[in-house]
PDB file of C-alpha atoms and ligand atoms in Angstrom:
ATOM      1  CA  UNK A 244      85.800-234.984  -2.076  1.00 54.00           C
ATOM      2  CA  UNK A 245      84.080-233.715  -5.127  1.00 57.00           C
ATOM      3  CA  UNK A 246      84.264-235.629  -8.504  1.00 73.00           C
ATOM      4  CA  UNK A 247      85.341-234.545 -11.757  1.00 90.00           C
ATOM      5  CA  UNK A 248      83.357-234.996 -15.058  1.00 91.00           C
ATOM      6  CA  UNK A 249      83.124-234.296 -18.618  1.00 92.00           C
ATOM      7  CA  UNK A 250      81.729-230.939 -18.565  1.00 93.00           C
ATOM      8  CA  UNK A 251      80.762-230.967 -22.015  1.00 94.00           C
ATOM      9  CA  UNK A 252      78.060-233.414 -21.497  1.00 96.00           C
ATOM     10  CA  UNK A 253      75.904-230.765 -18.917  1.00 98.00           C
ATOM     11  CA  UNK A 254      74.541-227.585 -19.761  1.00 98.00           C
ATOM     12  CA  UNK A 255      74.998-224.902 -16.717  1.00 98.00           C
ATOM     13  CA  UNK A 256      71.842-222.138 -17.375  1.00 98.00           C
ATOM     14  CA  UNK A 257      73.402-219.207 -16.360  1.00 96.00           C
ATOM     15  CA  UNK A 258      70.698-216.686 -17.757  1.00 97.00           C
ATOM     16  CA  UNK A 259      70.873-213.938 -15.238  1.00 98.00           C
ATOM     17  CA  UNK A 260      66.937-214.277 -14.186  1.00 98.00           C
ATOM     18  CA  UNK A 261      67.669-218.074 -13.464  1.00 98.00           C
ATOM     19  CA  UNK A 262      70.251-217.756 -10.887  1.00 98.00           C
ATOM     20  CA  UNK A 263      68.282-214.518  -9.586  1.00 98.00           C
ATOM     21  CA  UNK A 264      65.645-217.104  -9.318  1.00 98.00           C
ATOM     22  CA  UNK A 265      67.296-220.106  -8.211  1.00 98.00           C
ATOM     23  CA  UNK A 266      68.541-217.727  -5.333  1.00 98.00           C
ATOM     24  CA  UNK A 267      65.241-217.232  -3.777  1.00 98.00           C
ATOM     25  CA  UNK A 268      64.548-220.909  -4.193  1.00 98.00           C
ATOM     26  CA  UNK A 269      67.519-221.708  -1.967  1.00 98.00           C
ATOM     27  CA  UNK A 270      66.036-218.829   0.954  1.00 98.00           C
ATOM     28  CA  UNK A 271      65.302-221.075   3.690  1.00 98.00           C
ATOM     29  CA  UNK A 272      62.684-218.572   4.084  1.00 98.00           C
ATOM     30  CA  UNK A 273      60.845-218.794   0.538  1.00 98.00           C
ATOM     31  CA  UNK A 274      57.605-220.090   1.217  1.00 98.00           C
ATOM     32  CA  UNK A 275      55.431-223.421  -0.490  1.00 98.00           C
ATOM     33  CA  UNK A 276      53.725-221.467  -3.129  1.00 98.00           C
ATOM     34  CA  UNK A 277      56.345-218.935  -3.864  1.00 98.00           C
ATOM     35  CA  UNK A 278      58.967-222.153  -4.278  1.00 98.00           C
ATOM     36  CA  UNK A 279      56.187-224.045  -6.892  1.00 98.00           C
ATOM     37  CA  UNK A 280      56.122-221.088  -8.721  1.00 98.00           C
ATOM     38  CA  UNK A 281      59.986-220.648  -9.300  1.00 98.00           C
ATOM     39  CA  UNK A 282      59.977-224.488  -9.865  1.00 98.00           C
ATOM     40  CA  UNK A 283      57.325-224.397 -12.981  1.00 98.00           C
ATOM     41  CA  UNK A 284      59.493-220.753 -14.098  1.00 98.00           C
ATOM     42  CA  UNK A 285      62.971-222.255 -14.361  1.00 98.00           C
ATOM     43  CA  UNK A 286      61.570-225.121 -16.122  1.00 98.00           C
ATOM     44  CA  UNK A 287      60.525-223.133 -18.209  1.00 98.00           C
ATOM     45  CA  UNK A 288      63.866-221.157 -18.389  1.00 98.00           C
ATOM     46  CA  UNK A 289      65.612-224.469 -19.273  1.00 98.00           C
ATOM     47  CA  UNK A 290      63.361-226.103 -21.368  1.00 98.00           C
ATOM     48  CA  UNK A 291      64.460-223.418 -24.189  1.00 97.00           C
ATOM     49  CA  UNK A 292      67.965-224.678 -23.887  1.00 97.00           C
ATOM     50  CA  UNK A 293      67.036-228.231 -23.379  1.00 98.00           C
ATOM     51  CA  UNK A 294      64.778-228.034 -26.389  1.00 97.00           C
ATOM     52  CA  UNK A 295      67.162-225.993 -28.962  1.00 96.00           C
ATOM     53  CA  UNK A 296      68.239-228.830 -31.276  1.00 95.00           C
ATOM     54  CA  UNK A 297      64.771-229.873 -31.957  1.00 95.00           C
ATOM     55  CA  UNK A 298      64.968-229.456 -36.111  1.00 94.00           C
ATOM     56  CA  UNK A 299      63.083-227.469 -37.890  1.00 96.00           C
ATOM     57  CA  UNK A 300      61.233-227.563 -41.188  1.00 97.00           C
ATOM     58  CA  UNK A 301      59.792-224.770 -43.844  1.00 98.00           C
ATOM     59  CA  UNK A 302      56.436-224.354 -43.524  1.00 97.00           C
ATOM     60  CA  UNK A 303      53.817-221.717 -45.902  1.00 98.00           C
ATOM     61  CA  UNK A 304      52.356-219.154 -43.980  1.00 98.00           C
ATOM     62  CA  UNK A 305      49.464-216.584 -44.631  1.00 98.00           C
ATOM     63  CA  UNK A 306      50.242-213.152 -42.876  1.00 98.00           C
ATOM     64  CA  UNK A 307      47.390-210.567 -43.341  1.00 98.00           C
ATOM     65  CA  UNK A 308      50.113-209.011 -45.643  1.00 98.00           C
ATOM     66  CA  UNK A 309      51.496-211.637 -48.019  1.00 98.00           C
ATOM     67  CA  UNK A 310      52.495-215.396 -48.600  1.00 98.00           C
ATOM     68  CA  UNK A 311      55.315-216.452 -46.363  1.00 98.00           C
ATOM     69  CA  UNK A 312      57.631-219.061 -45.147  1.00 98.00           C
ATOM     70  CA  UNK A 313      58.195-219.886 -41.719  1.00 98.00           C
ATOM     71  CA  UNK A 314      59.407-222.510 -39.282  1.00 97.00           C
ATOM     72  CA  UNK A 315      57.656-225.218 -37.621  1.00 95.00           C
ATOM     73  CA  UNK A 316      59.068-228.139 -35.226  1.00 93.00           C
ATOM     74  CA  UNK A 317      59.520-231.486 -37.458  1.00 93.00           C
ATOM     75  CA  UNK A 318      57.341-233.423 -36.085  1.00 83.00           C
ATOM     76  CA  UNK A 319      58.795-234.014 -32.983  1.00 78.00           C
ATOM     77  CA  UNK A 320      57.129-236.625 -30.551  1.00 95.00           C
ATOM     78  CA  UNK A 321      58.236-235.643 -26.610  1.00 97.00           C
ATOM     79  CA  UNK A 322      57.565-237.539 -23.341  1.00 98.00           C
ATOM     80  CA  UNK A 323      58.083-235.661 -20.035  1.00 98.00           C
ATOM     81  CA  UNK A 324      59.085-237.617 -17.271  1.00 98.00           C
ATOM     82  CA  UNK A 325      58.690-236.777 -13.868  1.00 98.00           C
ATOM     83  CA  UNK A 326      60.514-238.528 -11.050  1.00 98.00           C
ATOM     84  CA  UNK A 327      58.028-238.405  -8.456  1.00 97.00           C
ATOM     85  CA  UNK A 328      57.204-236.688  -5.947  1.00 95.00           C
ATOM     86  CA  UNK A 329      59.450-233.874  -6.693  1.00 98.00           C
ATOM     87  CA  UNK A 330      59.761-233.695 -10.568  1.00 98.00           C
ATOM     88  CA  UNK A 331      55.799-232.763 -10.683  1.00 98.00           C
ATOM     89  CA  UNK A 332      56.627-229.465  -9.918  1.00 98.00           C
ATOM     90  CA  UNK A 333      58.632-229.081 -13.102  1.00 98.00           C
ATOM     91  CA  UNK A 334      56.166-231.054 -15.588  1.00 98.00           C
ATOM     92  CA  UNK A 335      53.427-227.805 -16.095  1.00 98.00           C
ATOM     93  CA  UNK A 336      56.478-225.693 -17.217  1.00 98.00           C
ATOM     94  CA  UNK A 337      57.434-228.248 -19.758  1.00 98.00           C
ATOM     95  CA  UNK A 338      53.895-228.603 -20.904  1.00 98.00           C
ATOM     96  CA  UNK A 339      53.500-224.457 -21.386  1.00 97.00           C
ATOM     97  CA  UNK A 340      56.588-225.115 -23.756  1.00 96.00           C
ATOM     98  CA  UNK A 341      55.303-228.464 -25.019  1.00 96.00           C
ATOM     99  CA  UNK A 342      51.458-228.585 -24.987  1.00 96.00           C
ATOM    100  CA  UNK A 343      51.356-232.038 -26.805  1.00 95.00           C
ATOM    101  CA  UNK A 344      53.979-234.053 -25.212  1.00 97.00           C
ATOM    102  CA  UNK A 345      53.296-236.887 -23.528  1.00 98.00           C
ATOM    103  CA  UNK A 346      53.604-237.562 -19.856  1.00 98.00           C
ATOM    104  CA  UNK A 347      55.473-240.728 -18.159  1.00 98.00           C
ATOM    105  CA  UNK A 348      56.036-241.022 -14.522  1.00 98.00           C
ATOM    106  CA  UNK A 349      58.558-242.572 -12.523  1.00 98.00           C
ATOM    107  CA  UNK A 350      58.036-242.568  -8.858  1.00 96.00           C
ATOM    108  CA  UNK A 351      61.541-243.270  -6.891  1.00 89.00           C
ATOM    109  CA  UNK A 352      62.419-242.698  -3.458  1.00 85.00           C
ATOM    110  CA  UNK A 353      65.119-242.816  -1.403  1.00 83.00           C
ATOM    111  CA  UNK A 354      66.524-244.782   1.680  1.00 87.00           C
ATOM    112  CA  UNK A 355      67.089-242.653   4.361  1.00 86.00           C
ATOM    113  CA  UNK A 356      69.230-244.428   5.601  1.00 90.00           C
ATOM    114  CA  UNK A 357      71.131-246.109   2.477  1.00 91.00           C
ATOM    115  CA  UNK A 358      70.402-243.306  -0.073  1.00 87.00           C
ATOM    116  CA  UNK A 359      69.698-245.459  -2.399  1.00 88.00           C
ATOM    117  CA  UNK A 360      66.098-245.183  -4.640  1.00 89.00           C
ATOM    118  CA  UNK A 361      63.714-247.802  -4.408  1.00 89.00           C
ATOM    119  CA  UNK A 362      60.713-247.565  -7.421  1.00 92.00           C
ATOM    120  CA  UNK A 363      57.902-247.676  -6.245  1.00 94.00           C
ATOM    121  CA  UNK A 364      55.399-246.584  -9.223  1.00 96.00           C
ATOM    122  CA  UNK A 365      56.475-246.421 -13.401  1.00 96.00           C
ATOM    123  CA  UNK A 366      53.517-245.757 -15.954  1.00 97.00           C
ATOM    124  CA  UNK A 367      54.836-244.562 -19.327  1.00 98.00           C
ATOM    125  CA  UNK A 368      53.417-243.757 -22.777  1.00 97.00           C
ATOM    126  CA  UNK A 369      52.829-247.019 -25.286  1.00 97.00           C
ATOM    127  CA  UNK A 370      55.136-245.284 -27.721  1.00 97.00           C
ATOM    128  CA  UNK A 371      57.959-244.313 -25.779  1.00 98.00           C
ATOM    129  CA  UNK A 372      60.556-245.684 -27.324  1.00 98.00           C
ATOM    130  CA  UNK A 373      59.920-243.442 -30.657  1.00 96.00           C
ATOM    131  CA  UNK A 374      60.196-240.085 -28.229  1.00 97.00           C
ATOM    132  CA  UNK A 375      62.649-237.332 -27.201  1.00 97.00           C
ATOM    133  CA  UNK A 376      62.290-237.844 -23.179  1.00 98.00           C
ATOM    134  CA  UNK A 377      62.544-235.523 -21.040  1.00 98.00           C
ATOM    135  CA  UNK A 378      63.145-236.532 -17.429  1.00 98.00           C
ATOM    136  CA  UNK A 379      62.780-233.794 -15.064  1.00 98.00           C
ATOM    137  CA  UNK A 380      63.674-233.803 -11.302  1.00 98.00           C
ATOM    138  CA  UNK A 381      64.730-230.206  -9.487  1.00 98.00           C
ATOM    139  CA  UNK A 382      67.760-232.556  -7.561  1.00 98.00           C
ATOM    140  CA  UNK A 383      70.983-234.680  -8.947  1.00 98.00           C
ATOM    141  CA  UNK A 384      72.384-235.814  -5.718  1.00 97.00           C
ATOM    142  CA  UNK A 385      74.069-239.208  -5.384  1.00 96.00           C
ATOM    143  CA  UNK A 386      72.443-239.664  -9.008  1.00 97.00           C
ATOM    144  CA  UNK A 387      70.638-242.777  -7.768  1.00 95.00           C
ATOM    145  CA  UNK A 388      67.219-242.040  -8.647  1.00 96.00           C
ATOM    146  CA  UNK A 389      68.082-240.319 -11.718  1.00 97.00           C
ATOM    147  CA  UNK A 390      69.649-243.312 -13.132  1.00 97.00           C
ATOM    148  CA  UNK A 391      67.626-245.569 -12.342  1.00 95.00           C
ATOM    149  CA  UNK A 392      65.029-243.785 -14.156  1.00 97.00           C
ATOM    150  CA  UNK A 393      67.431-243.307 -17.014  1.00 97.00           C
ATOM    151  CA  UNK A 394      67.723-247.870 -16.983  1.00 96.00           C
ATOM    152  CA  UNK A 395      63.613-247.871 -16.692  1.00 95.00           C
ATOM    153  CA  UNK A 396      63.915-246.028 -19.909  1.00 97.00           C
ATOM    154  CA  UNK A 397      66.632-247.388 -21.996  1.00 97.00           C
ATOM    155  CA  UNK A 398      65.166-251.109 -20.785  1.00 96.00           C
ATOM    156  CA  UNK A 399      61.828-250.113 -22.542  1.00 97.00           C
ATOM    157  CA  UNK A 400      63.965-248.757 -26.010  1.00 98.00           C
ATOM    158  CA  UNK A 401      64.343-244.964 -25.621  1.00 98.00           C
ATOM    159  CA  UNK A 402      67.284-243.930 -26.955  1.00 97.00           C
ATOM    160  CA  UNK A 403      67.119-240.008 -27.248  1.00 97.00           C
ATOM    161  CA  UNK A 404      67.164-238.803 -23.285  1.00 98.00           C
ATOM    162  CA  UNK A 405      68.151-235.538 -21.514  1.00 98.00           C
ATOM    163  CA  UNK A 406      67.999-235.222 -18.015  1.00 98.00           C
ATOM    164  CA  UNK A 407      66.767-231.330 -17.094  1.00 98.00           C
ATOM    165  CA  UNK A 408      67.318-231.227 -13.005  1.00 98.00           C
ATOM    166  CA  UNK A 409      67.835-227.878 -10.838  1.00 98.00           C
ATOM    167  CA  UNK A 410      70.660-228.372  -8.879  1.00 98.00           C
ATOM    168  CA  UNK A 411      73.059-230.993  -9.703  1.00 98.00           C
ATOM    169  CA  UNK A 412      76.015-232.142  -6.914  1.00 98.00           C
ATOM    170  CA  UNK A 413      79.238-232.822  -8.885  1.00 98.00           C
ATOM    171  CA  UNK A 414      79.068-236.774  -7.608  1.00 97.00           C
ATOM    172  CA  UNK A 415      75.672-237.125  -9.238  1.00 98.00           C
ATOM    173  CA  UNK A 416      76.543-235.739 -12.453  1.00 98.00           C
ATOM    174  CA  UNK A 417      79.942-238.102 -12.655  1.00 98.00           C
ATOM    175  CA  UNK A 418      77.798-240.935 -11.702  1.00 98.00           C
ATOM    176  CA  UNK A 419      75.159-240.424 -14.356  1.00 98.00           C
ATOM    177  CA  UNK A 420      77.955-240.457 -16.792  1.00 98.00           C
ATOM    178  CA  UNK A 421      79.548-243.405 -15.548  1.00 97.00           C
ATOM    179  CA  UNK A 422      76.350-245.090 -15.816  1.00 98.00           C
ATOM    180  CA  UNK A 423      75.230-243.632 -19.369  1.00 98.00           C
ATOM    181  CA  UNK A 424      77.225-241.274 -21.071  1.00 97.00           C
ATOM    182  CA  UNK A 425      74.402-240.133 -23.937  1.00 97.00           C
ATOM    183  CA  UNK A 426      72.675-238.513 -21.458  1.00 98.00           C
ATOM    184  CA  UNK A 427      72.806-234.693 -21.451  1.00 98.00           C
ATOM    185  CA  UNK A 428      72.548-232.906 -18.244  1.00 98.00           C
ATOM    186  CA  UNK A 429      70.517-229.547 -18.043  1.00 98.00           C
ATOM    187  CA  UNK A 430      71.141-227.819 -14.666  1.00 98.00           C
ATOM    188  CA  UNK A 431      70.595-224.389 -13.082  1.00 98.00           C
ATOM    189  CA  UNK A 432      74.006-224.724 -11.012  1.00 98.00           C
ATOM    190  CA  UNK A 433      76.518-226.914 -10.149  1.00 98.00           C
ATOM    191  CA  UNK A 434      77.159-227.143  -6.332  1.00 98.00           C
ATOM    192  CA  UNK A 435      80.253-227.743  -4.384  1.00 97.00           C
ATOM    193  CA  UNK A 436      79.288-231.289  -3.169  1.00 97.00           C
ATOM    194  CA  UNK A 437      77.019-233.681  -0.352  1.00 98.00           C
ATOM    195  CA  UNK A 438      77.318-234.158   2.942  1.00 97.00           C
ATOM    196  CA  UNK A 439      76.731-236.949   5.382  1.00 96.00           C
ATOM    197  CA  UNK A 440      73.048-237.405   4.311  1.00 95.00           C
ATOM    198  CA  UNK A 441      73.597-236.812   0.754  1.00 96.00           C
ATOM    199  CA  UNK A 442      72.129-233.975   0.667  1.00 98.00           C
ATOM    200  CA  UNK A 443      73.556-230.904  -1.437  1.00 98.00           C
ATOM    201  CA  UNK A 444      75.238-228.248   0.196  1.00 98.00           C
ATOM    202  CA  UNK A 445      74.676-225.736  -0.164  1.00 98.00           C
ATOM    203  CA  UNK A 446      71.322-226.819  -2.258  1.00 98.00           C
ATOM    204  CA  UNK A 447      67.619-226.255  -1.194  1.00 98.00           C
ATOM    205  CA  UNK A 448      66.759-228.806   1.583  1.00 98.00           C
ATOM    206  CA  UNK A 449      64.324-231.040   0.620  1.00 98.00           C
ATOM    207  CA  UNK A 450      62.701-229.889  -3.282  1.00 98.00           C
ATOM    208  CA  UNK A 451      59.891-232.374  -2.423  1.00 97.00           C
ATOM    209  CA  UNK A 452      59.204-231.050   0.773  1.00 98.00           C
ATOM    210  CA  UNK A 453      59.245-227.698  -0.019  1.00 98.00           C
ATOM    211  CA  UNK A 454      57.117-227.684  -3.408  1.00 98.00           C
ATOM    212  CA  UNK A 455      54.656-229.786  -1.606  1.00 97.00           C
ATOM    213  CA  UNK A 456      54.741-228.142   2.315  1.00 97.00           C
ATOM    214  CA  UNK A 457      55.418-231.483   3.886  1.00 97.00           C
ATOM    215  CA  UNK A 458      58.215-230.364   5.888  1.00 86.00           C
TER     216      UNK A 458
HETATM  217  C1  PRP B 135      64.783-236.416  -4.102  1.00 96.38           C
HETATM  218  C2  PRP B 135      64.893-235.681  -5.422  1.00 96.38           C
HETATM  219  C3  PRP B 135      65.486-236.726  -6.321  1.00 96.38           C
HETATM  220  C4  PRP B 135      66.401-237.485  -5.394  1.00 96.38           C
HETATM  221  C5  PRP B 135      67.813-237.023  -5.625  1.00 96.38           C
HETATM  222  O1  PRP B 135      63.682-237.216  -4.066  1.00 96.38           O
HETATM  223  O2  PRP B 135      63.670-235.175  -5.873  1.00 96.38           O
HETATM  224  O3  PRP B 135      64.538-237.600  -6.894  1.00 96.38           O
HETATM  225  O4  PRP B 135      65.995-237.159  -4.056  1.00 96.38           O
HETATM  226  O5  PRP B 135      68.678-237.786  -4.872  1.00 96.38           O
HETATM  227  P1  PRP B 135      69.690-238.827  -5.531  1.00 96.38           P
HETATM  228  O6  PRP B 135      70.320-238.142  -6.695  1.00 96.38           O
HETATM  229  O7  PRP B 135      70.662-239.095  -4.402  1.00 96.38           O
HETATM  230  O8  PRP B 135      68.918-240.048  -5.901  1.00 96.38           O
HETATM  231  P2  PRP B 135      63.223-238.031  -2.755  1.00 96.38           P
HETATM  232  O9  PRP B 135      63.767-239.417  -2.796  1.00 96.38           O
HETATM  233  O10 PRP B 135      63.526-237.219  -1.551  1.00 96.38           O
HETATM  234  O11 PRP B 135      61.677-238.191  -2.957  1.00 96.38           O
HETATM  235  P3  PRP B 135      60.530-237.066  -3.083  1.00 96.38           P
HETATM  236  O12 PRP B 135      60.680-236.421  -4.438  1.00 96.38           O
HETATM  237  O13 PRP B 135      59.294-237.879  -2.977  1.00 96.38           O
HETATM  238  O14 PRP B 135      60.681-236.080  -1.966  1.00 96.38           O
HETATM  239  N1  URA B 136      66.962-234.672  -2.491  1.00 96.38           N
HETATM  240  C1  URA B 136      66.607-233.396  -2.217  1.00 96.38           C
HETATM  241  O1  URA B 136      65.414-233.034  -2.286  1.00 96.38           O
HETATM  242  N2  URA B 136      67.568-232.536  -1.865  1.00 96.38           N
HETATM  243  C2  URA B 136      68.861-232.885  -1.791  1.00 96.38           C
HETATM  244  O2  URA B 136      69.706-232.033  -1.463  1.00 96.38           O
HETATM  245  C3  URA B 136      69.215-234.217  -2.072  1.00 96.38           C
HETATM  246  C4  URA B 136      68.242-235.096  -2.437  1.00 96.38           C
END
């Protein structure tokens, strides 16, 4: 049975070119390069809305017509953090929207049989407890990997953290608020649940397969 949650804590991108998007993803029939593509776009896509409260500060401005104000980030610092293998295919989205964040990876995998993640690889940036993080990974499924990325973090000081998946099952996104409730989800959609292999139905299939053609 599906699980409830606080729906306040996860942002559903409902921008009619996402889910037009996130559509073809789904087509069992979508291709490897056509599926990278649409991974890098909707990053894109929801790094706007995962990036909105970043504050802002005046800054002077020279247009060819006249002295101005305008607006510049205040001096943000941002990690992006991949869970590997699949979260790659978000991180050169991210990096179009932020060209100076910083990259940490995370590689996790799951049991096949046990679902549960097992890290096998972490490398992050010296400073990353001072940053915004970012972790990106196109599935929320059991949650597993996703919090155990979110405990490699905390356990090395972060303390401002989104979490910017795809598609999230309701059962992941109840257990990553169980586990940490400061994290907000970003999502493209919110399926109806998993089934025996803890997969997400209806979902994708495999996101790592498919972005890398290892199917
Ligand atoms: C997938 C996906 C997530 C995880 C989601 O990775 O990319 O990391 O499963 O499942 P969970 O919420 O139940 O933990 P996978 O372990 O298949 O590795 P891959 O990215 O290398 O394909
Ligand atoms: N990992 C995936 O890639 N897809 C799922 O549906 C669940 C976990």
């Amino acid at each position: 049975m599906a699980q409830s949650f606080d729906a306040s804590r996860v942002t559903v991108i409902d921008h009619p070119l996402v889910q037009h998007k996130l559509t073809i993803m789904r087509d069992k029939r979508t291709g490897t390069k056509q599926f990278r593509e649409l991974v890098r776009e909707l990053a894109i896509f929801e790094g706007y809305e995962a990036t909105r409260d970043f504050a802002l500060e005046d800054v002077s401005v020279e247009t060819p017509i006249c002295a101005t104000t305008g607006k510049q980030i205040a001096g943000r610092k941002v990690a992006i953090i991949p869970i590997l293998r699949a979260g790659l295919g978000m991180v050169e989205g991210m990096l179009d929207l932020i060209p100076s964040a910083r990259v940490g990876h995370i590689g996790m995998e799951r049991d096949e049989v046990t679902h549960e993640p097992h890290e096998y690889y972490c490398k992050m940036p010296r400073d990353i407890a001072e940053r915004t993080c970012l972790i990106v990974d196109p599935m929320l499924a059991t949650g597993g990997s996703s919090i155990d990325a979110i405990r490699a973090l905390r356990a090395r000081g972060v303390r401002d953290l989104k979490l910017m998946v795809l598609i999230a099952a309701p059962e992941g996104i109840a257990a990553v608020e169980a586990a940490d409730p400061d994290v907000h989800i970003y999502t493209c959609a919110i399926d109806e649940c998993l089934n025996e292999n803890a997969y997400i139905v209806p979902g994708l299939g495999d996101a790592g397969d498919r972005i890398f053609g290892t199917l």
